[in-house]
Amino acid sequence: MIKSWSFSRLSEFETCAYRAKLKIIDRIPEPERQLKPGQTEHANDRGTRIHDACEVYIRGNGDLPAEAAKHFKAEFASLKTRFSDGAVSLEGEWGYDRDWEPCEYKKAWCKVKCDAVVHLSPKHIVVIDYKTGRKFGNEIKHGEQVQLYAVAASLRYPEVETIDVELWYLDQDDMTHLTKPVEVWMRSHKLYDRRGNKMTTAPEFKPTPSAFACQWCPYKDGICEHAYTDKDAAKKLFIRKAQARKGGK
Protein backbone atom coordinates (compact mmCIF):
# COMPACT_ATOMS: atom_id res chain seq x y z
CA MET A 1 0.00 0.00 0.00
CA ILE A 2 1.15 3.54 -0.74
CA LYS A 3 1.39 5.44 2.55
CA SER A 4 1.86 9.04 1.43
CA TRP A 5 1.09 11.26 -1.51
CA SER A 6 2.09 14.54 -3.09
CA PHE A 7 0.66 16.24 -6.15
CA SER A 8 3.23 14.64 -8.46
CA ARG A 9 2.61 11.18 -6.99
CA LEU A 10 -1.14 11.67 -7.27
CA SER A 11 -0.81 12.67 -10.95
CA GLU A 12 1.21 9.52 -11.69
CA PHE A 13 -1.25 7.30 -9.82
CA GLU A 14 -4.28 8.77 -11.60
CA THR A 15 -2.57 8.40 -14.98
CA CYS A 16 -1.56 4.77 -14.32
CA ALA A 17 -1.77 3.13 -10.90
CA TYR A 18 0.58 0.36 -12.03
CA ARG A 19 3.30 2.89 -12.83
CA ALA A 20 2.92 4.29 -9.31
CA LYS A 21 3.28 0.77 -7.91
CA LEU A 22 6.50 0.13 -9.85
CA LYS A 23 7.99 3.41 -8.65
CA ILE A 24 6.76 3.73 -5.05
CA ILE A 25 6.10 0.18 -3.81
CA ASP A 26 8.46 -1.93 -5.92
CA ARG A 27 11.05 0.88 -5.98
CA ILE A 28 12.23 -0.04 -9.44
CA PRO A 29 14.78 2.58 -10.52
CA GLU A 30 14.08 4.43 -13.70
CA PRO A 31 16.38 3.35 -16.53
CA GLU A 32 19.03 5.79 -17.68
CA ARG A 33 17.66 8.00 -20.43
CA GLN A 34 19.50 8.90 -23.61
CA LEU A 35 19.81 12.55 -24.55
CA LYS A 36 18.32 13.54 -27.88
CA PRO A 37 20.61 15.02 -30.55
CA GLY A 38 21.51 18.58 -29.58
CA GLN A 39 20.24 18.11 -26.01
CA THR A 40 22.66 18.81 -23.15
CA GLU A 41 20.40 17.86 -20.22
CA HIS A 42 17.01 16.29 -19.64
CA ALA A 43 14.04 18.57 -19.00
CA ASN A 44 13.53 17.50 -15.39
CA ASP A 45 17.26 17.81 -14.64
CA ARG A 46 17.21 21.28 -16.14
CA GLY A 47 14.20 22.21 -14.03
CA THR A 48 15.89 21.01 -10.84
CA ARG A 49 19.08 22.91 -11.67
CA ILE A 50 17.20 26.16 -12.30
CA HIS A 51 15.03 25.80 -9.18
CA ASP A 52 18.07 25.15 -7.00
CA ALA A 53 19.96 28.11 -8.45
CA CYS A 54 16.95 30.41 -7.94
CA GLU A 55 16.79 29.44 -4.27
CA VAL A 56 20.52 30.10 -3.83
CA TYR A 57 20.08 33.53 -5.46
CA ILE A 58 17.11 34.53 -3.29
CA ARG A 59 19.08 33.54 -0.19
CA GLY A 60 21.82 35.93 -1.33
CA ASN A 61 24.43 33.28 -2.03
CA GLY A 62 24.76 33.27 -5.81
CA ASP A 63 23.72 34.67 -9.17
CA LEU A 64 20.29 34.37 -10.74
CA PRO A 65 20.42 31.76 -13.52
CA ALA A 66 20.08 33.16 -17.02
CA GLU A 67 16.88 31.18 -17.65
CA ALA A 68 15.17 32.93 -14.74
CA ALA A 69 16.68 36.36 -15.42
CA LYS A 70 15.45 36.44 -19.02
CA HIS A 71 11.84 37.30 -18.16
CA PHE A 72 11.64 37.42 -14.35
CA LYS A 73 14.71 39.35 -13.22
CA ALA A 74 12.71 42.04 -11.41
CA GLU A 75 10.42 39.52 -9.73
CA PHE A 76 13.29 37.46 -8.37
CA ALA A 77 15.10 40.60 -7.21
CA SER A 78 11.96 41.52 -5.27
CA LEU A 79 11.84 38.04 -3.70
CA LYS A 80 15.49 38.38 -2.70
CA THR A 81 14.80 41.71 -0.97
CA ARG A 82 11.71 40.40 0.79
CA PHE A 83 13.63 37.30 1.90
CA SER A 84 16.33 39.45 3.50
CA ASP A 85 13.51 41.28 5.30
CA GLY A 86 12.15 37.97 6.64
CA ALA A 87 8.95 38.06 4.58
CA VAL A 88 9.65 35.05 2.31
CA SER A 89 9.96 31.34 3.07
CA LEU A 90 11.60 29.05 0.52
CA GLU A 91 11.13 25.38 -0.40
CA GLY A 92 8.85 24.86 2.57
CA GLU A 93 8.29 21.16 3.25
CA TRP A 94 4.75 20.98 4.61
CA GLY A 95 3.43 17.70 5.95
CA TYR A 96 -0.15 16.80 6.91
CA ASP A 97 -1.60 13.72 8.57
CA ARG A 98 -4.88 12.06 7.52
CA ASP A 99 -6.82 14.60 9.56
CA TRP A 100 -5.01 17.39 7.70
CA GLU A 101 -3.18 18.48 10.82
CA PRO A 102 0.38 19.78 10.19
CA CYS A 103 2.98 17.15 11.07
CA GLU A 104 6.59 16.15 10.41
CA TYR A 105 7.25 16.11 6.65
CA LYS A 106 9.01 12.73 6.56
CA LYS A 107 6.12 10.99 8.33
CA ALA A 108 3.33 12.88 6.56
CA TRP A 109 0.36 11.44 4.69
CA CYS A 110 0.15 14.46 2.36
CA LYS A 111 3.34 16.28 1.35
CA VAL A 112 3.49 19.75 -0.18
CA LYS A 113 6.62 21.62 -1.21
CA CYS A 114 6.24 25.25 -2.31
CA ASP A 115 8.94 27.15 -4.16
CA ALA A 116 8.27 30.41 -2.32
CA VAL A 117 5.69 31.89 0.04
CA VAL A 118 5.51 35.67 0.46
CA HIS A 119 3.94 37.02 3.63
CA LEU A 120 2.45 40.36 2.56
CA SER A 121 0.68 40.75 5.91
CA PRO A 122 -0.51 38.48 8.73
CA LYS A 123 -3.72 37.93 6.76
CA HIS A 124 -2.45 37.87 3.17
CA ILE A 125 0.13 35.56 1.56
CA VAL A 126 1.30 34.72 -1.95
CA VAL A 127 2.23 31.14 -2.91
CA ILE A 128 4.62 31.02 -5.89
CA ASP A 129 5.58 28.08 -8.07
CA TYR A 130 8.24 28.40 -10.78
CA LYS A 131 7.76 26.40 -13.96
CA THR A 132 10.31 25.50 -16.63
CA GLY A 133 9.18 24.18 -19.98
CA ARG A 134 5.96 25.03 -21.74
CA LYS A 135 2.67 26.25 -20.35
CA PHE A 136 0.43 25.13 -23.23
CA GLY A 137 -1.22 21.81 -22.50
CA ASN A 138 -0.33 21.92 -18.81
CA GLU A 139 -2.75 24.59 -17.63
CA ILE A 140 -5.21 22.21 -15.95
CA LYS A 141 -2.51 20.19 -14.18
CA HIS A 142 -0.68 23.28 -12.97
CA GLY A 143 -3.95 24.88 -11.85
CA GLU A 144 -4.80 21.82 -9.78
CA GLN A 145 -1.32 21.84 -8.25
CA VAL A 146 -1.49 25.40 -6.96
CA GLN A 147 -5.06 24.77 -5.82
CA LEU A 148 -3.70 22.06 -3.52
CA TYR A 149 -0.94 24.43 -2.40
CA ALA A 150 -3.55 27.05 -1.49
CA VAL A 151 -5.53 24.49 0.54
CA ALA A 152 -2.34 23.46 2.34
CA ALA A 153 -1.44 27.09 3.03
CA SER A 154 -4.93 27.75 4.39
CA LEU A 155 -4.49 24.93 6.91
CA ARG A 156 -0.95 25.91 7.82
CA TYR A 157 -1.73 29.60 8.37
CA PRO A 158 -5.22 29.69 9.92
CA GLU A 159 -4.96 33.44 10.52
CA VAL A 160 -4.66 34.16 6.78
CA GLU A 161 -7.79 35.43 5.02
CA THR A 162 -6.56 35.90 1.42
CA ILE A 163 -4.20 33.73 -0.62
CA ASP A 164 -2.72 34.61 -4.00
CA VAL A 165 -1.16 31.87 -6.12
CA GLU A 166 1.26 32.60 -8.94
CA LEU A 167 2.75 30.38 -11.61
CA TRP A 168 5.94 31.84 -13.06
CA TYR A 169 6.65 30.31 -16.47
CA LEU A 170 10.35 31.06 -16.69
CA ASP A 171 10.80 30.03 -20.32
CA GLN A 172 7.99 32.31 -21.43
CA ASP A 173 7.19 35.88 -20.45
CA ASP A 174 4.10 34.57 -18.69
CA MET A 175 2.72 34.70 -15.16
CA THR A 176 -0.60 33.23 -14.04
CA HIS A 177 -2.01 35.01 -10.99
CA LEU A 178 -5.10 34.09 -8.98
CA THR A 179 -6.32 35.66 -5.75
CA LYS A 180 -9.17 34.28 -3.65
CA PRO A 181 -10.34 34.37 -0.05
CA VAL A 182 -9.43 31.30 1.99
CA GLU A 183 -13.01 30.02 2.12
CA VAL A 184 -13.09 29.80 -1.67
CA TRP A 185 -9.80 27.90 -1.90
CA MET A 186 -11.01 25.52 0.78
CA ARG A 187 -13.90 24.35 -1.38
CA SER A 188 -11.37 21.99 -2.98
CA HIS A 189 -10.35 20.47 0.35
CA LYS A 190 -12.81 17.55 0.27
CA LEU A 191 -11.88 16.75 -3.33
CA TYR A 192 -8.19 16.39 -2.50
CA ASP A 193 -9.05 14.43 0.63
CA ARG A 194 -10.97 11.91 -1.51
CA ARG A 195 -8.27 11.70 -4.15
CA GLY A 196 -5.49 11.29 -1.59
CA ASN A 197 -7.44 8.64 0.34
CA LYS A 198 -8.20 6.72 -2.84
CA MET A 199 -4.50 6.55 -3.66
CA THR A 200 -3.34 5.60 -0.16
CA THR A 201 -6.00 2.93 0.40
CA ALA A 202 -5.86 1.30 -3.04
CA PRO A 203 -5.71 -2.52 -2.64
CA GLU A 204 -4.59 -3.10 -6.23
CA PHE A 205 -2.85 -1.16 -8.97
CA LYS A 206 -4.32 -1.88 -12.37
CA PRO A 207 -2.37 -0.80 -15.47
CA THR A 208 -4.11 1.60 -17.85
CA PRO A 209 -1.92 1.50 -20.98
CA SER A 210 -2.60 3.99 -23.76
CA ALA A 211 -0.66 6.16 -26.15
CA PHE A 212 -1.18 9.09 -23.77
CA ALA A 213 -0.39 7.31 -20.49
CA CYS A 214 2.67 5.48 -21.76
CA GLN A 215 4.38 8.10 -23.90
CA TRP A 216 6.47 9.55 -21.02
CA CYS A 217 6.52 6.51 -18.75
CA PRO A 218 10.11 5.52 -17.84
CA TYR A 219 9.11 1.86 -17.56
CA LYS A 220 7.55 1.45 -20.99
CA ASP A 221 10.61 -0.10 -22.67
CA GLY A 222 11.37 -3.56 -21.34
CA ILE A 223 10.13 -3.18 -17.75
CA CYS A 224 6.34 -2.84 -17.84
CA GLU A 225 4.72 -5.83 -19.51
CA HIS A 226 1.53 -3.81 -20.03
CA ALA A 227 3.14 -0.95 -21.96
CA TYR A 228 1.32 0.41 -25.00
CA THR A 229 3.31 -0.81 -27.98
CA ASP A 230 1.51 0.79 -30.92
CA LYS A 231 4.32 3.16 -31.84
CA ASP A 232 2.46 4.50 -34.86
CA ALA A 233 -0.46 5.58 -32.67
CA ALA A 234 1.92 7.11 -30.15
CA LYS A 235 3.70 8.99 -32.95
CA LYS A 236 0.40 10.33 -34.27
CA LEU A 237 -0.51 11.53 -30.78
CA PHE A 238 2.83 13.32 -30.49
CA ILE A 239 2.33 14.98 -33.90
CA ARG A 240 -1.19 16.14 -32.99
CA LYS A 241 0.09 17.71 -29.79
CA ALA A 242 2.96 19.42 -31.62
CA GLN A 243 0.50 20.82 -34.18
CA ALA A 244 -1.79 22.07 -31.42
CA ARG A 245 1.12 23.87 -29.76
CA LYS A 246 1.84 25.62 -33.05
CA GLY A 247 -1.82 26.45 -33.65
CA GLY A 248 -2.19 23.88 -36.42
CA LYS A 249 -4.99 21.44 -37.08
Tab-separated table of N, CA and C in Angstrom, residues 1 6 17 77 139 141 159 168 232 246:
chain	number	residue	atom	x	y	z
A	1	MET	N	0.851	-1.201	0.000
A	1	MET	CA	0.000	0.000	0.000
A	1	MET	C	0.884	1.248	0.000
A	6	SER	N	1.835	13.143	-2.757
A	6	SER	CA	2.091	14.538	-3.091
A	6	SER	C	1.355	14.779	-4.404
A	17	ALA	N	-2.058	3.611	-12.261
A	17	ALA	CA	-1.768	3.132	-10.903
A	17	ALA	C	-0.617	2.132	-10.894
A	77	ALA	N	14.413	39.593	-8.024
A	77	ALA	CA	15.096	40.604	-7.209
A	77	ALA	C	14.207	41.035	-6.050
A	139	GLU	N	-2.024	23.624	-18.451
A	139	GLU	CA	-2.754	24.592	-17.633
A	139	GLU	C	-3.610	23.928	-16.553
A	141	LYS	N	-3.345	20.841	-15.191
A	141	LYS	CA	-2.511	20.191	-14.182
A	141	LYS	C	-1.869	21.205	-13.253
A	159	GLU	N	-4.646	32.030	10.360
A	159	GLU	CA	-4.958	33.441	10.524
A	159	GLU	C	-5.107	34.166	9.188
A	168	TRP	N	4.971	31.104	-12.263
A	168	TRP	CA	5.941	31.844	-13.062
A	168	TRP	C	6.507	30.904	-14.118
A	232	ASP	N	3.059	3.609	-33.874
A	232	ASP	CA	2.456	4.500	-34.864
A	232	ASP	C	1.391	5.389	-34.224
A	246	LYS	N	1.514	24.637	-32.021
A	246	LYS	CA	1.843	25.618	-33.049
A	246	LYS	C	0.597	26.280	-33.643
